[in-house]
PDB file of C-alpha atoms in Angstrom:
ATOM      1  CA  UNK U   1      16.005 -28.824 -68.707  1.00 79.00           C
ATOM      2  CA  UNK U   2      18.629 -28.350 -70.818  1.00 84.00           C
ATOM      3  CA  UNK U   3      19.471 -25.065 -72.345  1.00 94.00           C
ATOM      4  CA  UNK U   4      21.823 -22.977 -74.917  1.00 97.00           C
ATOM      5  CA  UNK U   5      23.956 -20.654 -72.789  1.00 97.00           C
ATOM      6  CA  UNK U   6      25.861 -17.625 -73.812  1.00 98.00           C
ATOM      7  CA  UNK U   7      28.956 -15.207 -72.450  1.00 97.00           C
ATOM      8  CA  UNK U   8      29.200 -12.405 -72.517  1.00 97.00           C
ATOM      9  CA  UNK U   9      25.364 -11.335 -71.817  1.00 97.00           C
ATOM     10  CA  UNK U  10      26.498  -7.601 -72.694  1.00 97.00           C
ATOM     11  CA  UNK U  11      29.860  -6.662 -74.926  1.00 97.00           C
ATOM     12  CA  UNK U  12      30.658  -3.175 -75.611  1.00 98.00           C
ATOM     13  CA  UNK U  13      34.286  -2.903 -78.284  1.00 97.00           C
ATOM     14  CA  UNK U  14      35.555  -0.195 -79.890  1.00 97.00           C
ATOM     15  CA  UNK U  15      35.025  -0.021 -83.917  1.00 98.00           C
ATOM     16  CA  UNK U  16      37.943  -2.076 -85.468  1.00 97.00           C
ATOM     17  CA  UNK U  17      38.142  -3.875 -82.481  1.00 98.00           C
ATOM     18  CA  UNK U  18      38.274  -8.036 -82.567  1.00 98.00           C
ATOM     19  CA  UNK U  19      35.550  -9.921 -80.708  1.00 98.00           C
ATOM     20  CA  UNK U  20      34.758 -13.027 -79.866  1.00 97.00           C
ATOM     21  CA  UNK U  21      31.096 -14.145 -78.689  1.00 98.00           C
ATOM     22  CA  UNK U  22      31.005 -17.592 -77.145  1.00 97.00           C
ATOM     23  CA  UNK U  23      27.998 -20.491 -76.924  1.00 97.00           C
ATOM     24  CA  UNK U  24      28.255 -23.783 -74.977  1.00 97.00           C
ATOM     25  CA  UNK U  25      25.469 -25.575 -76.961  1.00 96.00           C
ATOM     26  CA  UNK U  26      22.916 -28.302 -75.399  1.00 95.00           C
ATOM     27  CA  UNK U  27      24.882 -31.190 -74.672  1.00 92.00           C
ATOM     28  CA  UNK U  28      23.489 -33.888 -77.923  1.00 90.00           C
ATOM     29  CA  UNK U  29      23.069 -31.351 -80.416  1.00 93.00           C
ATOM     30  CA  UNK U  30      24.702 -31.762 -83.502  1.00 92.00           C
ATOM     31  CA  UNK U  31      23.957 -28.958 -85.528  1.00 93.00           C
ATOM     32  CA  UNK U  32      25.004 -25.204 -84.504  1.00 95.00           C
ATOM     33  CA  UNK U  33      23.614 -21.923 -85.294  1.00 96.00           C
ATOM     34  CA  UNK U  34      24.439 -17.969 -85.317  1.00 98.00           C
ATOM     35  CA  UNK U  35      21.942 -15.566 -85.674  1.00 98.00           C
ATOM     36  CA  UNK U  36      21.692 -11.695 -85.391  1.00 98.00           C
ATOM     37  CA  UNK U  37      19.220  -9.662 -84.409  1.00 97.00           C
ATOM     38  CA  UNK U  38      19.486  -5.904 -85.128  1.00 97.00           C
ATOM     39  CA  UNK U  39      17.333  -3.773 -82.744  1.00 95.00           C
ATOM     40  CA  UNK U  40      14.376  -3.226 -83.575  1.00 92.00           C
ATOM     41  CA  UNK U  41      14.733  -5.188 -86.774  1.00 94.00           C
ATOM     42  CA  UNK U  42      14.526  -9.129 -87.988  1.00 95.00           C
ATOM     43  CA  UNK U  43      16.128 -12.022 -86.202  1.00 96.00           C
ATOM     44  CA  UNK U  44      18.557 -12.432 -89.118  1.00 97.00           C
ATOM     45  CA  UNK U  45      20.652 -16.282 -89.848  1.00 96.00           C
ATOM     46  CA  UNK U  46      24.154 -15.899 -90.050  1.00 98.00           C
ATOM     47  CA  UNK U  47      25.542 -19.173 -90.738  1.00 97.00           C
ATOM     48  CA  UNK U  48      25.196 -22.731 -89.875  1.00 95.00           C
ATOM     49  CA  UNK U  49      28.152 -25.381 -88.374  1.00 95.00           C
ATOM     50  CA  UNK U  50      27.833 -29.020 -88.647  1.00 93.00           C
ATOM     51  CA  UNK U  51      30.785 -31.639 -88.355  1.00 91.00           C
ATOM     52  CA  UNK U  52      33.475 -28.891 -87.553  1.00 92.00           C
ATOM     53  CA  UNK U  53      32.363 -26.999 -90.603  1.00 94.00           C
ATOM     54  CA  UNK U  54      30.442 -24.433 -91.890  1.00 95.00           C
ATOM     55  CA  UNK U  55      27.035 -26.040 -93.525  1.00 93.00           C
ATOM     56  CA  UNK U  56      25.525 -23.055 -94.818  1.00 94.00           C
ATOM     57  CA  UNK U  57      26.175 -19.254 -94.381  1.00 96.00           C
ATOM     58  CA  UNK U  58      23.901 -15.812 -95.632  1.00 96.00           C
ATOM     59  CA  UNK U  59      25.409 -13.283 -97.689  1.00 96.00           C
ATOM     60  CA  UNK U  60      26.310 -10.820 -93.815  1.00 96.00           C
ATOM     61  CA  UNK U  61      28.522 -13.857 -92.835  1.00 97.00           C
ATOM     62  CA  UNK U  62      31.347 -12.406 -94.882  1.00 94.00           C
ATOM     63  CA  UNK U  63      34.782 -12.544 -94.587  1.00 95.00           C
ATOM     64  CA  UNK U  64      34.799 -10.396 -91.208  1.00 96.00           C
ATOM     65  CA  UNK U  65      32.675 -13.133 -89.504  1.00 98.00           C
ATOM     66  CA  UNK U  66      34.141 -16.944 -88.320  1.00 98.00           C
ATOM     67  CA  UNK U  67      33.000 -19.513 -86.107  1.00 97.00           C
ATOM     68  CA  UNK U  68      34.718 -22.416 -84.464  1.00 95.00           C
ATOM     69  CA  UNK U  69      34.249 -24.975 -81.981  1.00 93.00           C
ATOM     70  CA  UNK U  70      37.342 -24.858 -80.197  1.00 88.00           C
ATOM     71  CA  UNK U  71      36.717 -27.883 -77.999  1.00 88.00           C
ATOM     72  CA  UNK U  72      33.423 -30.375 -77.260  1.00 80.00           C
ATOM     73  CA  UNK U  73      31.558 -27.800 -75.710  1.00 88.00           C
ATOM     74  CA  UNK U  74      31.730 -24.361 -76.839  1.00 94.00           C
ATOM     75  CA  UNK U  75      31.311 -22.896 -80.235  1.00 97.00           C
ATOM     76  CA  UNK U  76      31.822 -19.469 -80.436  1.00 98.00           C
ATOM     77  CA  UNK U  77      31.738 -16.475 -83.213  1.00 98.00           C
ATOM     78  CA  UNK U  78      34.304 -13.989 -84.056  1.00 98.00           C
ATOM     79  CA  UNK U  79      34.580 -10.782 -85.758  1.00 98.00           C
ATOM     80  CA  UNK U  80      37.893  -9.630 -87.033  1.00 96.00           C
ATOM     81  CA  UNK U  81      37.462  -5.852 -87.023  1.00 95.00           C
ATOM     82  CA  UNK U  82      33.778  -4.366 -85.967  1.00 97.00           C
ATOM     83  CA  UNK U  83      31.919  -1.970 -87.333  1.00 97.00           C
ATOM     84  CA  UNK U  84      29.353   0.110 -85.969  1.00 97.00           C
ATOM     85  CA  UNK U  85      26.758  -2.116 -87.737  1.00 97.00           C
ATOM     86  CA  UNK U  86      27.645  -4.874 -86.109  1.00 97.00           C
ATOM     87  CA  UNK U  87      26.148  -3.917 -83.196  1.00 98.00           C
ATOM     88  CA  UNK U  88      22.804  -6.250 -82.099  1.00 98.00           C
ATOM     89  CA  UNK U  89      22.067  -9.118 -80.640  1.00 98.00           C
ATOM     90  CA  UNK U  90      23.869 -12.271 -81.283  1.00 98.00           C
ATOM     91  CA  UNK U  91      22.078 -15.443 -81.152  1.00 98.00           C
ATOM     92  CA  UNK U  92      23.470 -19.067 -80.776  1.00 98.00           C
ATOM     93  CA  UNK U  93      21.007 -22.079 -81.364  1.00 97.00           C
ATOM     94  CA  UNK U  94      22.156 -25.628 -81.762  1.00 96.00           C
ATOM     95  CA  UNK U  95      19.563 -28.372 -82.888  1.00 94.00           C
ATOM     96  CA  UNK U  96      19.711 -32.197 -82.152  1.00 91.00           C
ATOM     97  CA  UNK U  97      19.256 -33.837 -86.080  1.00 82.00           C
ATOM     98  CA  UNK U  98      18.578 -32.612 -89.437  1.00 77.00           C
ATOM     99  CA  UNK U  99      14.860 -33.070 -91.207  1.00 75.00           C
ATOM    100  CA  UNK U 100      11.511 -33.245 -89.498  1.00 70.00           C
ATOM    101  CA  UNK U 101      13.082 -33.274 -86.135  1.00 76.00           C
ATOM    102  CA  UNK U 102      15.424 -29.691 -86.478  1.00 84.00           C
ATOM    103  CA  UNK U 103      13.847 -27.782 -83.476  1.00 92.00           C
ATOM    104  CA  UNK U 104      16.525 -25.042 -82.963  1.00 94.00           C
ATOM    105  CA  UNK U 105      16.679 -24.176 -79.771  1.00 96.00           C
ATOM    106  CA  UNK U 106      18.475 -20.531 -78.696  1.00 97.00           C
ATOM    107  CA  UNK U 107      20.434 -18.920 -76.063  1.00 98.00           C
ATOM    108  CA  UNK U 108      19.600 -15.381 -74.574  1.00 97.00           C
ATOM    109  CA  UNK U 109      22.090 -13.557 -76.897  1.00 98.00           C
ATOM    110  CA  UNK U 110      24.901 -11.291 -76.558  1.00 98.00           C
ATOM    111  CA  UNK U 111      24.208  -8.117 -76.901  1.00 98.00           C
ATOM    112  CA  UNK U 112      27.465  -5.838 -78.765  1.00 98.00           C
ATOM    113  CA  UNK U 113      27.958  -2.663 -78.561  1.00 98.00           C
ATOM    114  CA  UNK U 114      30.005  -1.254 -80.973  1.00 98.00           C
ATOM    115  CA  UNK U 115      31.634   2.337 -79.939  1.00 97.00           C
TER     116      UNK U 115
ATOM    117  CA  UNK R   1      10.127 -20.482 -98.671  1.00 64.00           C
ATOM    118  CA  UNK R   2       6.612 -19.856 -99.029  1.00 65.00           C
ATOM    119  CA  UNK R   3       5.694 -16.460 -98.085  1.00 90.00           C
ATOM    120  CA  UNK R   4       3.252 -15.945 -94.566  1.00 95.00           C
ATOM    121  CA  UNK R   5       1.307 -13.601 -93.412  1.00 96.00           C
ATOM    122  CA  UNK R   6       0.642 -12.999 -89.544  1.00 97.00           C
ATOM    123  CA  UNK R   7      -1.517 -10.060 -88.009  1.00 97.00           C
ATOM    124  CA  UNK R   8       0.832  -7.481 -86.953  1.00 97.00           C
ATOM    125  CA  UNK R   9      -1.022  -7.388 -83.417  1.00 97.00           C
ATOM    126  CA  UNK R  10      -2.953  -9.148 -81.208  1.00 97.00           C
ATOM    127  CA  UNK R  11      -4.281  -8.952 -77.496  1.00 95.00           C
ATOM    128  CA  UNK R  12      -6.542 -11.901 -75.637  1.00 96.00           C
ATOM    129  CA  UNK R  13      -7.446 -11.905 -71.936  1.00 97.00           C
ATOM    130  CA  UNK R  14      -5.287 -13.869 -69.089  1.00 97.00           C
ATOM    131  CA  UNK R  15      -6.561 -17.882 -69.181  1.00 97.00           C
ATOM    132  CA  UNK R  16      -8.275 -17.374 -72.891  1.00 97.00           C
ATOM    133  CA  UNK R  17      -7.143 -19.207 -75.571  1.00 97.00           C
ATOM    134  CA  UNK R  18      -5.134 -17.096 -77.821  1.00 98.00           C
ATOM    135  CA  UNK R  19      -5.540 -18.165 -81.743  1.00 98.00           C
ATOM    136  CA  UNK R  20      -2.925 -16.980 -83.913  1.00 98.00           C
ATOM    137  CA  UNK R  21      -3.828 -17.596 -87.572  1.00 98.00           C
ATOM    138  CA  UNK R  22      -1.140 -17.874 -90.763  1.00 98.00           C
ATOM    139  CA  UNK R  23      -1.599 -17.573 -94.112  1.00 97.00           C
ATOM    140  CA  UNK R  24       0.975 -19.377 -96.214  1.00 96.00           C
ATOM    141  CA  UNK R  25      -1.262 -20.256 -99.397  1.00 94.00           C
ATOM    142  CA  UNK R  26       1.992 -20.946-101.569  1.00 93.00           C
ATOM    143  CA  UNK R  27       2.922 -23.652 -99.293  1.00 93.00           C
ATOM    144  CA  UNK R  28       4.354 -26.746-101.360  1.00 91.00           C
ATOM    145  CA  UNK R  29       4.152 -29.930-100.161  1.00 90.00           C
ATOM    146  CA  UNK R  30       7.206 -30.620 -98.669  1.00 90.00           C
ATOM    147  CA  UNK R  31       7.208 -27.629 -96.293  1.00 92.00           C
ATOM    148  CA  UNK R  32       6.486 -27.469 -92.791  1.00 94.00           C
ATOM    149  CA  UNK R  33       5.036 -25.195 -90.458  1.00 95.00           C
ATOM    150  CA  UNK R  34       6.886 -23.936 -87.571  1.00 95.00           C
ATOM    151  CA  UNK R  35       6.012 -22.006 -84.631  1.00 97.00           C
ATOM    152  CA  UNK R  36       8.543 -20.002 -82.486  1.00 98.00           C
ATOM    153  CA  UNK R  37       7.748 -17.040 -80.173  1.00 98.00           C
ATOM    154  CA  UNK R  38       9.893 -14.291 -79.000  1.00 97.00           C
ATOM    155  CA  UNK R  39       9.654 -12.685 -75.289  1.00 96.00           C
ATOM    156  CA  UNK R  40      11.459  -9.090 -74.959  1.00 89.00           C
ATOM    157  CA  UNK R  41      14.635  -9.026 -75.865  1.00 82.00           C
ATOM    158  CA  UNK R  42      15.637 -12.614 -75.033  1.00 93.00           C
ATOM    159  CA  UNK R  43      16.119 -15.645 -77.871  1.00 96.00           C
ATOM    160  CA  UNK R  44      13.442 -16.875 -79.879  1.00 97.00           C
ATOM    161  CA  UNK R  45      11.826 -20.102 -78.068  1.00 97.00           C
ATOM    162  CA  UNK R  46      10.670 -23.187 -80.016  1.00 96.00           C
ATOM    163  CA  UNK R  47       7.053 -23.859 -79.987  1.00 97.00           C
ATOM    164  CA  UNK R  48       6.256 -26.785 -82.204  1.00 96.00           C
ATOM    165  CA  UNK R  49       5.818 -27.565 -86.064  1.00 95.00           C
ATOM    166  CA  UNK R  50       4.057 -29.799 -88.642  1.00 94.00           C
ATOM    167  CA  UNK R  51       3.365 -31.032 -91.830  1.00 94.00           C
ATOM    168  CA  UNK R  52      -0.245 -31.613 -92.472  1.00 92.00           C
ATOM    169  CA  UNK R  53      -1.797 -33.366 -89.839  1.00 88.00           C
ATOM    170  CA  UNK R  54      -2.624 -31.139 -86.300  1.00 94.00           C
ATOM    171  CA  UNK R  55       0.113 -30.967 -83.072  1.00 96.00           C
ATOM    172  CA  UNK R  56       0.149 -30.960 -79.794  1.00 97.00           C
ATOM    173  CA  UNK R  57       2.260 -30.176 -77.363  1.00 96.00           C
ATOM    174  CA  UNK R  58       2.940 -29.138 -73.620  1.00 95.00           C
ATOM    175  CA  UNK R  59       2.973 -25.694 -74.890  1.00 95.00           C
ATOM    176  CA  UNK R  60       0.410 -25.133 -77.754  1.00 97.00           C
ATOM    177  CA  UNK R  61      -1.750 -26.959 -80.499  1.00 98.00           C
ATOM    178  CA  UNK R  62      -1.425 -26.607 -84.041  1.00 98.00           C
ATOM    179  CA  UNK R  63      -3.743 -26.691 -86.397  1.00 98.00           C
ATOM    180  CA  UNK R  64      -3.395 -26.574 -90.241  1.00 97.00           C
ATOM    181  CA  UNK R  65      -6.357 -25.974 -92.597  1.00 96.00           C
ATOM    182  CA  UNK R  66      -6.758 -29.488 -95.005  1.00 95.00           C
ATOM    183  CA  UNK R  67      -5.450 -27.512 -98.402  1.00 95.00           C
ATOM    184  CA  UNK R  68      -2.421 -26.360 -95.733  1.00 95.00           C
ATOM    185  CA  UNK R  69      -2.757 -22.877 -97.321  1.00 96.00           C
ATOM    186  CA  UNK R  70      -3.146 -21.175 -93.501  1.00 97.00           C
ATOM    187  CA  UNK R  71      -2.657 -22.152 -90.066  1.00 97.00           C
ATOM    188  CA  UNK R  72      -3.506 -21.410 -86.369  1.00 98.00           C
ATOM    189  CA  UNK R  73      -1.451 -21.441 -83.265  1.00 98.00           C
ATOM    190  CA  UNK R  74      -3.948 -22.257 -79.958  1.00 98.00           C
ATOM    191  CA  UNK R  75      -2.419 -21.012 -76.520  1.00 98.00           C
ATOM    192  CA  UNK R  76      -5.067 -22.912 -74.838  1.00 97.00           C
ATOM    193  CA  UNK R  77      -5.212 -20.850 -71.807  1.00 95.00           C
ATOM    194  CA  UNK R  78      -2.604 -17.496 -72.117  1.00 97.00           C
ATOM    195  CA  UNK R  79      -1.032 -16.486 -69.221  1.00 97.00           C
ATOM    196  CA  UNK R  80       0.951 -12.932 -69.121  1.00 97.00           C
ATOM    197  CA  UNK R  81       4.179 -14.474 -69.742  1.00 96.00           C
ATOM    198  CA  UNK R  82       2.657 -15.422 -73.418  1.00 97.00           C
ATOM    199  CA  UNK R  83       2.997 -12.045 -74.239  1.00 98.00           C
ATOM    200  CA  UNK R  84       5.766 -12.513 -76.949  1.00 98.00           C
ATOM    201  CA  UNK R  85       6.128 -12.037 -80.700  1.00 98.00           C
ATOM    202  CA  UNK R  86       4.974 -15.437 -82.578  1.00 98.00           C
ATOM    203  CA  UNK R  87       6.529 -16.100 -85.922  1.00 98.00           C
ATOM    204  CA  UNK R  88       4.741 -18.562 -88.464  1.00 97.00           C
ATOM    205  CA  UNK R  89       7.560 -19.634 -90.566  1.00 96.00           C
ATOM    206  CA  UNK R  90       7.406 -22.124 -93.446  1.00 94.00           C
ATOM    207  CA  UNK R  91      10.378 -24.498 -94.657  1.00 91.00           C
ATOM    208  CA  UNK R  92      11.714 -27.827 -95.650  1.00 88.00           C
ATOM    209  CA  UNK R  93      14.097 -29.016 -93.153  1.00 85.00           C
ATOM    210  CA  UNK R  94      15.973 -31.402 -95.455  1.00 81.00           C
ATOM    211  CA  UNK R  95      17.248 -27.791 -97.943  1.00 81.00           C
ATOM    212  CA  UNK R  96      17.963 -25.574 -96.040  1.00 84.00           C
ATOM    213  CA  UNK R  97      19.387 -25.048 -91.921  1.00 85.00           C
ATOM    214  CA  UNK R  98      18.135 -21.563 -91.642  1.00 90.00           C
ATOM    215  CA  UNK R  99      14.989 -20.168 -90.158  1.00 93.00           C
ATOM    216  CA  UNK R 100      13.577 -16.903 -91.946  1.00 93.00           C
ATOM    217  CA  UNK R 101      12.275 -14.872 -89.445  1.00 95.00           C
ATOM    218  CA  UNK R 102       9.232 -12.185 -90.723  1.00 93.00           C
ATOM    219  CA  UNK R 103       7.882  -9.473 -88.430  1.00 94.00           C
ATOM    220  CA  UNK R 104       5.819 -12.098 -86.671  1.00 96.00           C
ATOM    221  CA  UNK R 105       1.960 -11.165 -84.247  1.00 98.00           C
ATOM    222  CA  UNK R 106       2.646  -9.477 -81.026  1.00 98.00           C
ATOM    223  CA  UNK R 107       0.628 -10.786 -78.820  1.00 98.00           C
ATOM    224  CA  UNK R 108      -0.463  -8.641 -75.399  1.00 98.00           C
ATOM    225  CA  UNK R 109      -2.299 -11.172 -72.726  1.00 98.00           C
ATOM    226  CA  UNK R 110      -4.535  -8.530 -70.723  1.00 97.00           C
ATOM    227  CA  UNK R 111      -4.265  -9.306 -67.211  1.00 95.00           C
TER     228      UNK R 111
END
């Protein structure tokens, strides 16, 4: 079956440090996702990506935060200088249409550590 | 979004059916129901979603009331790897791409 992967499983940076968390999204999908997940806290949206652009983003998806999808496959998330806050889980989904049909399905996250 | 409310906590015995109920009495018309689940640690998993009348699906059946003000999630027969959060979460597809993610039911299968 098919399945969202992600890489690195575990990142540890240094505060101020840039990373870069990458997603190779089901093959079909259409519609990419990024998602946080603080621990112990919410699974949190970051921002949407549809037709090499960014569909909809929350107010944490500030200017520190950008996706891209570098090629056909992967579609990865980068922040420019970390904070300690940004440490969590990072979540990719992608999704096949829009409407009725939007299952999103997710990878096993990233987990970053930010030291 | 309407608002939903899950039980914070839940436990049913191995191969019982585990019911997880929803409230979402501000539910408009145009909103759906969905269903995802988290295991420990790892991504939340699609379960399945609807509109008014009951699903089905390999994984679970879902039922929503006829004035779609609550909902229940059927695990017909929960095995230990059910043991998960489960997050009721109410949207229209066609506004908005994000899920909104509440503090969901944990659910503890008993062996």
């Amino acid at each position: 079956e098919p399945e969202v992967t992600q890489t690195p499983s575990h990142q540890v940076t240094q505060m101020g440090q840039e990373v870069i968390l990458r997603c190779v999204p089901i093959s079909n999908h259409l519609y990419f996702y990024w998602y946080r997940q603080i621990l112990g806290q919410k699974v949190e949206f970051l921002v949407s990506f549809y037709n090499n652009e960014i569909s909809e983003k929350s107010e944490i998806f500030d200017d520190q935060f950008s996706v891209e999808r570098p090629d056909g496959s992967n579609f990865t998330l980068k922040i420019r200088s970390t904070k300690l806050e940004d440490s969590a889980m990072y979540f990719c989904a992608s999704s096949e249409a829009r409407g009725a049909m939007d299952e999103q399905y997710f990878g096993p996250g990233t987990r970053l550590t930010v030291t | 979004d309407a608002k939903t409310t899950q039980p914070t906590s839940m436990d049913c015995a191995e191969g019982r059916a585990a019911n997880l109920p929803c409230n979402h009495s501000t539910i408009s018309g145009n909103e759906y129901v969905y269903w995802y689940r988290q295991i420990h640690s790892q991504g939340p998993q699609y379960i399945i979603h609807g509109l008014k009348n009951n699903e089905t699906n390999e994984m679970a059946s879902l039922i929503i009331t006829e004035d779609r003000k609550s909902s229940t999630l059927i695990l017909p027969h929960a095995t230990l790897r059910d043991t998960a959060v489960y997050y009721c979460i109410v949207r229209v597809p066609d506004s908005s791409y994000k899920l909104i993610f509440g503090s969901g039911t944990r659910l503890l299968v008993r062996p």
